[in-house]
CSV table of C-alpha atoms in Angstrom, one decimal:
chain,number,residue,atom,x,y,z
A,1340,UNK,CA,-7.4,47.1,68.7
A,1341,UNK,CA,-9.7,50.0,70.4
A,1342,UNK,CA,-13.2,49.9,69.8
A,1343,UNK,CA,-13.1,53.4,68.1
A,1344,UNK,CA,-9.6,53.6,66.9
A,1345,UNK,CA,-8.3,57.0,66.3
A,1346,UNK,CA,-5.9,57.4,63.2
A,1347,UNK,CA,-3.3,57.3,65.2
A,1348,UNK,CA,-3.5,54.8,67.0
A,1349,UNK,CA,-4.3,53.0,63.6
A,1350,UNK,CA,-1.1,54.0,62.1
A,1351,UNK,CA,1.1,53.0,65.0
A,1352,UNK,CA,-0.1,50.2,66.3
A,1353,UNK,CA,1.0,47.5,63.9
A,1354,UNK,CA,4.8,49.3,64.0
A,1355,UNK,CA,5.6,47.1,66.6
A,1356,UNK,CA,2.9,46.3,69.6
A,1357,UNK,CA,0.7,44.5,66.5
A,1358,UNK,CA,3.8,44.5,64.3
A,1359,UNK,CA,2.2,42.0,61.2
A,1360,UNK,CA,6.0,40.1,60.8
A,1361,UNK,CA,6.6,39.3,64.5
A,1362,UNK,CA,3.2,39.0,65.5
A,1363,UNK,CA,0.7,37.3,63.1
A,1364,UNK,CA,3.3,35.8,60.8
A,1365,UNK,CA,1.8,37.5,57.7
A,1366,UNK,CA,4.0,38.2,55.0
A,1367,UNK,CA,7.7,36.7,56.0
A,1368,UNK,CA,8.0,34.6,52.8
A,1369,UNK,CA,9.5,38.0,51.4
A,1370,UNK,CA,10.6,39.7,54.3
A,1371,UNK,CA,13.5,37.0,54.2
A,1372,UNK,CA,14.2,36.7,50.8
A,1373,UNK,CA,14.9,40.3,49.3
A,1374,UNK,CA,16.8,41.7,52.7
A,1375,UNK,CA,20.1,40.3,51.5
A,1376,UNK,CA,20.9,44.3,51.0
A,1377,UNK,CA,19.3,47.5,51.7
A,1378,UNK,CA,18.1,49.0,48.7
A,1379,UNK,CA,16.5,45.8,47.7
A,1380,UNK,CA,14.7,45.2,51.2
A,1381,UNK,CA,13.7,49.7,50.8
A,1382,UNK,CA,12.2,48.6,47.5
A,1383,UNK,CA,10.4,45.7,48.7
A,1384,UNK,CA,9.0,48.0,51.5
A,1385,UNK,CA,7.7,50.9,49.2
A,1386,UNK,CA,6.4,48.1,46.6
A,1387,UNK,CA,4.4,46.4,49.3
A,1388,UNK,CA,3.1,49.6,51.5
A,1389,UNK,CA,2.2,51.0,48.1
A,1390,UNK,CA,0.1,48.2,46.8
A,1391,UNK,CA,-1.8,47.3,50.3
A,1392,UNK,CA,-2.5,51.0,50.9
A,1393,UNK,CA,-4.3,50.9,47.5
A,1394,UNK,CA,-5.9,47.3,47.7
A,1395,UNK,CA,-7.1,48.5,51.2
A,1396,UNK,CA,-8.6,51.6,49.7
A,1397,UNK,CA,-10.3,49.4,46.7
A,1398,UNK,CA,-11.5,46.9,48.4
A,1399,UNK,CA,-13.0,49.4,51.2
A,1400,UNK,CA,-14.4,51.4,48.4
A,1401,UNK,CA,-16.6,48.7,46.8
A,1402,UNK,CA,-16.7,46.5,50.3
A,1403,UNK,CA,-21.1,46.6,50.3
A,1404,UNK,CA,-21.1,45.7,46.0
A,1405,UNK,CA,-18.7,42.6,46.4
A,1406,UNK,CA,-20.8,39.2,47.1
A,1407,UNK,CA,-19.8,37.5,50.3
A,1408,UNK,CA,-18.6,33.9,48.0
A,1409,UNK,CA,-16.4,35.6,45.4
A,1410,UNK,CA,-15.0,38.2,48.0
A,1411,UNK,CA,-11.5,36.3,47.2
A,1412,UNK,CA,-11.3,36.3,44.2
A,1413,UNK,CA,-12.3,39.7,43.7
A,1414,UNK,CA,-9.7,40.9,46.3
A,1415,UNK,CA,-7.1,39.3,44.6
A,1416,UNK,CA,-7.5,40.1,41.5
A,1417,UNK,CA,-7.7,44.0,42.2
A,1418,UNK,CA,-4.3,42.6,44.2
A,1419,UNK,CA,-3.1,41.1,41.1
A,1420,UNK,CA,-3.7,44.1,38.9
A,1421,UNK,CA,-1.8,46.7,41.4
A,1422,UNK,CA,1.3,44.0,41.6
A,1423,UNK,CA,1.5,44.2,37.7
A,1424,UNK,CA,1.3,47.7,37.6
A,1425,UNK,CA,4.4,48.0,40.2
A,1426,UNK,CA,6.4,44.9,38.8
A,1427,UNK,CA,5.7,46.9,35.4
A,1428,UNK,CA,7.3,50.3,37.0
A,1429,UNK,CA,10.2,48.7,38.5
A,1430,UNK,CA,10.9,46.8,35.2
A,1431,UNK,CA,11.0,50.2,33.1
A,1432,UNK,CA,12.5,52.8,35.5
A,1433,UNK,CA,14.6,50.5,38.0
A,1434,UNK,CA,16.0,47.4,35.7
A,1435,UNK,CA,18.9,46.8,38.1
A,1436,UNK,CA,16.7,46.3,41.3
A,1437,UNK,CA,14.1,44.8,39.2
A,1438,UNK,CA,16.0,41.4,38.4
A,1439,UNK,CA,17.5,41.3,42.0
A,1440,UNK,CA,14.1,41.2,43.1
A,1441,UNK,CA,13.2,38.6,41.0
A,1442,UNK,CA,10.4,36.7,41.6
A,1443,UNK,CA,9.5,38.4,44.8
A,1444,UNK,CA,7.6,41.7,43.2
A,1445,UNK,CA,5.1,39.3,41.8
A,1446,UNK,CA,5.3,37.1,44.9
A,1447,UNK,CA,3.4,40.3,46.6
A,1448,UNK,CA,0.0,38.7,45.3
A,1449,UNK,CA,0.3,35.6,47.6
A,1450,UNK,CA,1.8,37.6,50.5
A,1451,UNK,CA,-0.5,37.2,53.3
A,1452,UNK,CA,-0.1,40.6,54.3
A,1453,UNK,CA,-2.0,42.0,51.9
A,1454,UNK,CA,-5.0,39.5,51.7
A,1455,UNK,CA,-4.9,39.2,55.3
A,1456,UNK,CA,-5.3,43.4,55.8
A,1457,UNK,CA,-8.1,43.6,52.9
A,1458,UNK,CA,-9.7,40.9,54.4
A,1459,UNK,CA,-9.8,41.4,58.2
A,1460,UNK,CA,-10.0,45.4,58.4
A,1461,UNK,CA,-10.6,47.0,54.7
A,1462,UNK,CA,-13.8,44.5,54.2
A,1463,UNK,CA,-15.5,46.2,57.5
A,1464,UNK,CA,-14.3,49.9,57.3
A,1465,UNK,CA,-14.6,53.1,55.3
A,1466,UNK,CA,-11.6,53.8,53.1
A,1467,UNK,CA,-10.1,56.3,54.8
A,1468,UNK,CA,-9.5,54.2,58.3
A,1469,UNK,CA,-8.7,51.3,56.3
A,1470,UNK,CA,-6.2,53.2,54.2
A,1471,UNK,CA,-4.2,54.2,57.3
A,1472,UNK,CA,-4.6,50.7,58.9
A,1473,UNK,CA,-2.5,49.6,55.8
A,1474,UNK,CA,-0.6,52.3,55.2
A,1475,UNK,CA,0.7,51.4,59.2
A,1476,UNK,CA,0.5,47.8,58.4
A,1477,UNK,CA,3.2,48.3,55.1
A,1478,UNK,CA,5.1,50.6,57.6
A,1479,UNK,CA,5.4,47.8,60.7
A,1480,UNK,CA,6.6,45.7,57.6
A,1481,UNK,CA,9.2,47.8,56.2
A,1482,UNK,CA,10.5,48.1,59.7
A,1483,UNK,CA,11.6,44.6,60.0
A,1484,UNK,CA,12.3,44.9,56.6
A,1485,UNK,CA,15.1,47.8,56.9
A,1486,UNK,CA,16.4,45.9,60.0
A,1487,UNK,CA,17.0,42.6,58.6
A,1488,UNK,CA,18.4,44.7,55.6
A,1489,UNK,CA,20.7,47.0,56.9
A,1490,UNK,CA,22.1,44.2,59.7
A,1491,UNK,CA,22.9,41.8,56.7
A,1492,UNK,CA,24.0,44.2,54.7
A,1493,UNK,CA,26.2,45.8,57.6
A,1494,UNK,CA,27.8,42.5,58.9
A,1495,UNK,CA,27.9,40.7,55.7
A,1496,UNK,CA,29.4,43.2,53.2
A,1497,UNK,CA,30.6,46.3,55.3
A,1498,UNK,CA,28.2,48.5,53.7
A,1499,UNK,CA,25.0,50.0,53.9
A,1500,UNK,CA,23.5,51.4,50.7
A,1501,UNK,CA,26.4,50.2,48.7
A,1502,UNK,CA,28.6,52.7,50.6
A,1503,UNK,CA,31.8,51.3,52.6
A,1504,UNK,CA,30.7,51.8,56.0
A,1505,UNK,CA,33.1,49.3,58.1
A,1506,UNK,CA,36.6,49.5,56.7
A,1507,UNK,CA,37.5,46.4,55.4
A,1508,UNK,CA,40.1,43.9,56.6
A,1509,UNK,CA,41.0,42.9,52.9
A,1510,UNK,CA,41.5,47.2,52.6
A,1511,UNK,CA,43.7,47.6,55.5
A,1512,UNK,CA,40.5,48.3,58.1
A,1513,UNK,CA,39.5,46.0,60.8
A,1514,UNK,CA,36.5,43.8,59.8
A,1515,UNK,CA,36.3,40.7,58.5
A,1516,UNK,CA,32.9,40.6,56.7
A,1517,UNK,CA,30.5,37.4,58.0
A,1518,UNK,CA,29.8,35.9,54.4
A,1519,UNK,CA,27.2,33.7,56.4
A,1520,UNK,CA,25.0,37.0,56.7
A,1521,UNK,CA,24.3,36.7,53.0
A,1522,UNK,CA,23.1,33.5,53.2
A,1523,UNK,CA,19.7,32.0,53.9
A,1524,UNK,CA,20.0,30.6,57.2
A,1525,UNK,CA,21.4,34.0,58.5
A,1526,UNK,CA,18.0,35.8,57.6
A,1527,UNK,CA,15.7,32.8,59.8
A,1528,UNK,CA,18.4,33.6,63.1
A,1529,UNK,CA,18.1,37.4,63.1
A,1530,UNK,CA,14.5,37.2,62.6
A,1531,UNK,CA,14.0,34.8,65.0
A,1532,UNK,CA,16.4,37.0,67.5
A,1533,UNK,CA,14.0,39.9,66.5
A,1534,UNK,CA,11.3,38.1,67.4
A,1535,UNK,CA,12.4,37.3,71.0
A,1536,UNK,CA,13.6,41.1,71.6
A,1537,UNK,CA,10.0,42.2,70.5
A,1538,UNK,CA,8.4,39.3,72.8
A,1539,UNK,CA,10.7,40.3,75.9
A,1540,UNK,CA,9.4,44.0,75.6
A,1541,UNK,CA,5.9,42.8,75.3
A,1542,UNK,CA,5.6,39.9,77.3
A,1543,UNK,CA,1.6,39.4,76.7
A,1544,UNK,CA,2.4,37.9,73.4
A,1545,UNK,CA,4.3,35.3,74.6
A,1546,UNK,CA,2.9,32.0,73.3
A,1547,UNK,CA,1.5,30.1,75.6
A,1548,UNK,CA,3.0,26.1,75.7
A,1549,UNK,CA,1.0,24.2,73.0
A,1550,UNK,CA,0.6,20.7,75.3
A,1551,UNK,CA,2.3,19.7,78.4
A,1552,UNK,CA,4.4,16.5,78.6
A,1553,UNK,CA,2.8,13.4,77.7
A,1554,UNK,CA,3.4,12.2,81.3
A,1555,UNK,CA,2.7,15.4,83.0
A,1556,UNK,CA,-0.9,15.3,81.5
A,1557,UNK,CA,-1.9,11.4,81.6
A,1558,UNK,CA,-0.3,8.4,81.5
A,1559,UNK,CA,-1.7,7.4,78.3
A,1560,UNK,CA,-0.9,9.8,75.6
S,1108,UNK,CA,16.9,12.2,31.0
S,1109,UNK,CA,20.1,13.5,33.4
S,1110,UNK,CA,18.9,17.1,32.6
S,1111,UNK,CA,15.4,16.3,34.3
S,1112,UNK,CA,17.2,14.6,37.0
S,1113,UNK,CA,19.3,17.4,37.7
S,1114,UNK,CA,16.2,19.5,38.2
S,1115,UNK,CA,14.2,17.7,40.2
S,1116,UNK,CA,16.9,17.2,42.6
S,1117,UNK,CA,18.2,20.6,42.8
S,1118,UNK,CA,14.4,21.6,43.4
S,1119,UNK,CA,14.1,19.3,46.2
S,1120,UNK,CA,17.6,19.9,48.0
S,1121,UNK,CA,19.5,22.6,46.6
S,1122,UNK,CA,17.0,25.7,45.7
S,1123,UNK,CA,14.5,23.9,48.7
S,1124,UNK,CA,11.2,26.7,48.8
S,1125,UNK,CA,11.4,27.3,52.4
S,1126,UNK,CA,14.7,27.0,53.5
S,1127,UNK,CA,17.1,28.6,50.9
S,1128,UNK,CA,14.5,30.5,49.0
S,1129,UNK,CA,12.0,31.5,52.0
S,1130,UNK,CA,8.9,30.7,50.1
S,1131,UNK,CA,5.6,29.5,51.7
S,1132,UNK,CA,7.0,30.5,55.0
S,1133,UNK,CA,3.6,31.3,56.5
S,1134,UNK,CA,1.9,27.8,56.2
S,1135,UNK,CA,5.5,25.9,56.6
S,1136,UNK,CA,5.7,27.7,60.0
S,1137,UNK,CA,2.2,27.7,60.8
S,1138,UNK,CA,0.8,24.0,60.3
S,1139,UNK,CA,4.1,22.1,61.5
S,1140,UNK,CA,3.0,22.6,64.8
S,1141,UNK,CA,1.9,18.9,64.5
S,1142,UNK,CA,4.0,16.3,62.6
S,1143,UNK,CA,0.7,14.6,61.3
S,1144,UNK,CA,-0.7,17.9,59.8
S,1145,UNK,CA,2.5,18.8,58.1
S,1146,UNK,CA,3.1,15.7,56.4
S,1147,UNK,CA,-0.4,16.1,55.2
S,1148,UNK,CA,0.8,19.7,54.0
S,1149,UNK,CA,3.8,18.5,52.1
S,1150,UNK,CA,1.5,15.7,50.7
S,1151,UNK,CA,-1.3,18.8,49.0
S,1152,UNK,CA,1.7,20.6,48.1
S,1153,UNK,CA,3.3,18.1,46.0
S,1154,UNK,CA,0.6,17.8,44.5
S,1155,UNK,CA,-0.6,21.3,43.5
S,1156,UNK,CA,2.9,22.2,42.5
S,1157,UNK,CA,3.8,19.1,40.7
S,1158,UNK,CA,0.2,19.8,38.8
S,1159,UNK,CA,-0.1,23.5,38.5
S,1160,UNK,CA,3.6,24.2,37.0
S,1161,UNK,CA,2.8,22.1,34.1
S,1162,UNK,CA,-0.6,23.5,33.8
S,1163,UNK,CA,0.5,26.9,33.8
S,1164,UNK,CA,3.3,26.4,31.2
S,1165,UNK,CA,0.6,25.1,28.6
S,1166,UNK,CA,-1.5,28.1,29.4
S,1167,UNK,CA,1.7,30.9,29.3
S,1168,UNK,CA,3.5,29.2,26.0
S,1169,UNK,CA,-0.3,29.1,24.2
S,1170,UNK,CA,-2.1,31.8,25.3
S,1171,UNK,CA,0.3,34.7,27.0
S,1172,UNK,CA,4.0,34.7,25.9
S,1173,UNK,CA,5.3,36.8,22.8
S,1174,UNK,CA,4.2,35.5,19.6
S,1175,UNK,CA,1.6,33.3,20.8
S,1176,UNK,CA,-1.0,34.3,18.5
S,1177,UNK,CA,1.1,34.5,15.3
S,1178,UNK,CA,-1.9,32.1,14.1
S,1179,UNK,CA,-4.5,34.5,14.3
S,1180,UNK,CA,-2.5,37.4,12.6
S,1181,UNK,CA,-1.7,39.0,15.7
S,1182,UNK,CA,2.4,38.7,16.2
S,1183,UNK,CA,3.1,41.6,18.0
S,1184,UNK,CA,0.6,40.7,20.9
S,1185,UNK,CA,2.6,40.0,24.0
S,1186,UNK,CA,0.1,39.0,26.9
S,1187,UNK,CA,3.1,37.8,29.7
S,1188,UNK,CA,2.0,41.0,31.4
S,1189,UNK,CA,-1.4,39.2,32.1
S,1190,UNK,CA,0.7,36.2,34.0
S,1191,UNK,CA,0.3,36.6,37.1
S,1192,UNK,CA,-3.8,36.5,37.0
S,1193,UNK,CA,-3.8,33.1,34.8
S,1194,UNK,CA,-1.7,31.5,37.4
S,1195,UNK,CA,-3.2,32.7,40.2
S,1196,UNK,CA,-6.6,31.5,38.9
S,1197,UNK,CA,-5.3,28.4,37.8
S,1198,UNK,CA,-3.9,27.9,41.4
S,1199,UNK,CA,-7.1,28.7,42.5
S,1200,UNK,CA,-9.1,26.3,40.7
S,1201,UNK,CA,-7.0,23.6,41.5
S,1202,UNK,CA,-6.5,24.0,44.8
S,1203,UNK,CA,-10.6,24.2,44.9
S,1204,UNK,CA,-10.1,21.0,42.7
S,1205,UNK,CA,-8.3,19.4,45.5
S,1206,UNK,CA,-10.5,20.1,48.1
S,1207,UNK,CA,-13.5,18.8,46.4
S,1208,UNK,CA,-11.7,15.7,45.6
S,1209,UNK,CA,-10.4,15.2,49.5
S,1210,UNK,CA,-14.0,15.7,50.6
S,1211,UNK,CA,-15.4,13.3,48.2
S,1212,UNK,CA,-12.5,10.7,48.7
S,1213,UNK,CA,-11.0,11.5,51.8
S,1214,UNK,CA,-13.0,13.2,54.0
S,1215,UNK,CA,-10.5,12.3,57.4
S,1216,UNK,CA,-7.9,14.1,55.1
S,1217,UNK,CA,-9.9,17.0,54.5
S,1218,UNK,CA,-11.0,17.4,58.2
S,1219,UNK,CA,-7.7,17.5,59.4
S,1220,UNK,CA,-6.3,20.7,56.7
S,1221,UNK,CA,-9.5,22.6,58.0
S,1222,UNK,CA,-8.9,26.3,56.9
S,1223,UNK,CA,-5.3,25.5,55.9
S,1224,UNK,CA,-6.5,24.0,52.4
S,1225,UNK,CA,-8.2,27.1,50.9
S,1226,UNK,CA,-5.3,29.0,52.2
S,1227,UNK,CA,-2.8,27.5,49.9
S,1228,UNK,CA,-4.2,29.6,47.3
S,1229,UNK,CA,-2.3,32.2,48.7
S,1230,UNK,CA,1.0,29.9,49.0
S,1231,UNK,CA,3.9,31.9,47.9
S,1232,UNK,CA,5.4,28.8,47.1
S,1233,UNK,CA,2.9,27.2,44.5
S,1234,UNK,CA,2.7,31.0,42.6
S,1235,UNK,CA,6.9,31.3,42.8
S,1236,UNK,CA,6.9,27.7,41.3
S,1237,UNK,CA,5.3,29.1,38.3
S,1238,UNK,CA,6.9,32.1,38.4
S,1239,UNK,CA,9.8,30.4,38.2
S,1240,UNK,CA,9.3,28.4,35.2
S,1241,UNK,CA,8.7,31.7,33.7
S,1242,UNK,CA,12.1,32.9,34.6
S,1243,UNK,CA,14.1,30.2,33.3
S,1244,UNK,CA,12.3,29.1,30.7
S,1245,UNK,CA,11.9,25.1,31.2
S,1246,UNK,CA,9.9,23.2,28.9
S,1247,UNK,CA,7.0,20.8,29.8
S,1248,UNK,CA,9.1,18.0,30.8
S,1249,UNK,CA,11.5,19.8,33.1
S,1250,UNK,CA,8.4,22.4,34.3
S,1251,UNK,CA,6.5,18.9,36.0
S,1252,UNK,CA,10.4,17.3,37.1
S,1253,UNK,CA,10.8,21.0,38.6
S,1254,UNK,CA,7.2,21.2,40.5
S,1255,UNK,CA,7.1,17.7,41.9
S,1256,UNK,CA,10.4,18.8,43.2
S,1257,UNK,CA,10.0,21.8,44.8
S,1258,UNK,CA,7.3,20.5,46.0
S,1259,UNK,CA,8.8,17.3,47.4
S,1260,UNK,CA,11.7,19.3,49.1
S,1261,UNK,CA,8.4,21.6,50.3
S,1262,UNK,CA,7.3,18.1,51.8
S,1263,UNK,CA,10.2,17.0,53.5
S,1264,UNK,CA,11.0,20.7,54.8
S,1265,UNK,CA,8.0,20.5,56.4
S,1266,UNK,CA,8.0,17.0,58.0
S,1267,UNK,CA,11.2,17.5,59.4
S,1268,UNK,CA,10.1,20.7,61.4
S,1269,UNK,CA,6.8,19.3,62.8
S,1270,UNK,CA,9.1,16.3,63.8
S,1271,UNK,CA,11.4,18.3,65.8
S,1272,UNK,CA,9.1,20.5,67.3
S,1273,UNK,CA,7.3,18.4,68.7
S,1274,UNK,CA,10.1,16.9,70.5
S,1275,UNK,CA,10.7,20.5,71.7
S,1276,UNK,CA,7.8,20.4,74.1
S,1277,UNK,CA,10.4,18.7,76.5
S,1278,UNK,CA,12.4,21.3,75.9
S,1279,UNK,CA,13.1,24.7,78.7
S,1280,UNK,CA,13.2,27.6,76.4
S,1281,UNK,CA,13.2,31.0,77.8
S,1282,UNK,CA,9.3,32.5,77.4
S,1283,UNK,CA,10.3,34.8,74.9
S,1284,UNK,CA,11.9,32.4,72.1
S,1285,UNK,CA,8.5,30.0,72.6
S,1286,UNK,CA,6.6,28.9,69.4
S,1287,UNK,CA,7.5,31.5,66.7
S,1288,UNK,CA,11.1,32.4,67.9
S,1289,UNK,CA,12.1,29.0,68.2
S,1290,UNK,CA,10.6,27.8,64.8
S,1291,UNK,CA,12.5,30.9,63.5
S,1292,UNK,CA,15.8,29.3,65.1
S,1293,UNK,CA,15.6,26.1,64.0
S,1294,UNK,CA,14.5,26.8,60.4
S,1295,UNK,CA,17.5,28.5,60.0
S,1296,UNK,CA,19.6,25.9,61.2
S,1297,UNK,CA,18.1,23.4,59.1
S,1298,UNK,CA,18.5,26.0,56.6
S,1299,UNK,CA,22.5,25.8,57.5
S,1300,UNK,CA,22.1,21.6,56.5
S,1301,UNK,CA,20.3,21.8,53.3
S,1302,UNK,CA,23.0,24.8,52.8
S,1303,UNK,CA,25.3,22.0,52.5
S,1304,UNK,CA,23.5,20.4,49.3
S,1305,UNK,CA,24.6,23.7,47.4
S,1306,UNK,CA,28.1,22.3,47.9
S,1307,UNK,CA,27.8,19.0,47.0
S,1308,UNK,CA,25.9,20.5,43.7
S,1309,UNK,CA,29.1,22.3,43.4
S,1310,UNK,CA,31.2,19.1,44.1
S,1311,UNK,CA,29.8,17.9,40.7
């Protein structure tokens, strides 16, 4: 990151050049799990940007009253307390989605996303910086997110949103849905295709090889 | 008995956390780098789940779920909403637990986690395990059968990744697919084999 970022560059950023997903592997545990479908990976997206845009802002807010020790604790429970206010929403206006979901609303605690934006940018930065570092942070999220979403959604079922997009083989159209797409393993190969696109466009990030060949190094490995 | 049974094995195989449910992806793709470092993983995470789950589930039936405090004239109180914090403290505590016990004990153990062991605080996986219980409403028995299982299938998730990546460093992949890619790739067809368990559960 620029030593004096503008907003801007803040915000877009972490879309995809520092996209948190493909780059730092914060936060996939859930990025997998709830794309099976659009609307459910869209709520996941809103959920998460809405809840590390806040924590962000709390934590920034009281960043020189919180002791160095407890800083954990104290950023996840003001996590913990914005989760339950979200799962709470989604249970009273948004049943439906609510128990697709599952788990995975109150799984945003743990996501390392949001502990790993609090702690590594909110902690040092004025609110208002560190709100638009995780507002872009949520948004780089949601893009993979959507992706994943709409392509499993697309290929496995034909629709997007719910709405017949491909016609059918079953209805007289010409496509046979991939049932594989709604399954687990689908969600690791797209992401793991996703990753190599984004790695090909910026080849910096390209991991370097870990070791070399035992016998390429030294004899006696 | 057989209900416990059924459980703990559809824990390990069927449901496995990071392969058919995608929790704990970050440390399951992070330390298997190394086979040593993820047995030692799976090893902590047995552990914390097969201890927290319990431990929550005394602390959610006594203290938080509806009616709990019918005993002190209060029948209406329902405290589930308060949940998440308990378990996430109680995760915390133990995992702390752990640590102090690995550097008393084991101090080779606890030398070779590093900065991994704090982090499983944050472990999706150890939170969903208690979430989970939640969910489907198991008792104390089947709460322990279901975290030592998840939490074996966690285990051998994990072992079998650092195993096979480290044969990959023989392997030619194009520069793009290295490290993350790959481990993306092969997770998910792993995820195709334990797919497979589902069936046999079926088969049943």
């Amino acid at each position: 990151m620029p030593q004096v970022p503008s907003y801007w560059s803040t915000l877009t950023t972490p879309l995809i050049r520092q996209n948190p997903v493909t780059l730092q592997i914060l936060g996939i545990c859930s990025a997998l799990a709830v794309t099976t479908s659009l609307v459910t990976a869209l709520t996941m997206s809103v959920s998460l940007t809405v809840v590390l845009t806040l924590a962000a802002g709390l934590v920034s807010v009281i960043r020189r009253h919180i002791p160095d020790t407890i800083r954990l604790i104290v950023q996840i429970v003001i996590v913990a307390s914005l989760v339950i206010v979200i799962d709470q929403i989604l249970q009273a206006y948004f049943a439906e989605i609510s128990r697709a979901l599952s788990v995975y609303v109150g799984l945003i605690t743990t996501n390392c996303l949001v502990l790993g934006r609090t702690e590594a940018y909110a902690r040092h930065h004025p609110p208002l910086p560190a709100m638009v570092d995780a507002f872009g942070n949520g948004l780089g999220y949601s893009l993979i997110l959507i992706v994943i979403g709409g392509l499993r959604e697309l290929l496995g079922k034909g629709q997007l949103l719910g709405a017949q997009v491909l016609p059918l083989a079953d209805a007289g159209g010409w496509f046979t849905p991939l049932s594989l797409m709604l399954l687990a393993p689908s969600a690791f190969f797209l992401l793991g295709l996703l990753v190599w696109a984004v790695r090909s466009l910026y080849p910096a990030q390209i991991e370097q090889p870990e070791y070399a060949p035992a016998q390429l190094k030294s004899p006696a490995e | 008995m057989t209900g416990l049974w059924d459980i703990f094995v559809t824990a390990a195989f069927v449901d496995n956390m990071p392969l058919t449910l995608f929790l704990g992806l970050c440390t399951f793709l992070a330390l298997s780098k190394r086979p040593e470092a993820a047995l030692g993983l799976g090893v902590a995470m047995t552990g914390v789940l097969g201890f927290t789950v319990p431990l929550n589930y005394l602390i959610y039936q006594g203290l938080l779920a509806p009616g709990a405090w019918v005993w002190a004239g209060l029948p209406d109180l329902d405290l589930s909403y308060l949940a998440l914090i308990a378990f996430i403290g109680v995760i915390a505590a133990a995992v702390q637990l752990l640590e102090m016990v690995l550097d008393r004990f084991f101090p080779k153990i606890h030398a070779a986690f590093g900065v991994f062991l704090p982090l499983l605080t944050v472990q999706c996986a150890i939170l969903a395990g208690s979430l989970f219980m939640v969910e489907r409403s198991y008792n104390l028995a089947e709460s322990a059968a279901f975290g030592f299982g998840s939490g074996l299938g966690f285990a051998l998730a994990v072992a079998m990744l650092g195993a096979i990546r480290k044969r990959l460093v023989y392997a030619d992949l194009p520069a793009g697919l290295r490290g993350l890619g790959i481990a993306f790739l092969l997770a998910g067809l792993m995820s195709l084999g334990f797919a497979s368990f589902a069936q046999m559960a079926v088969a049943q």
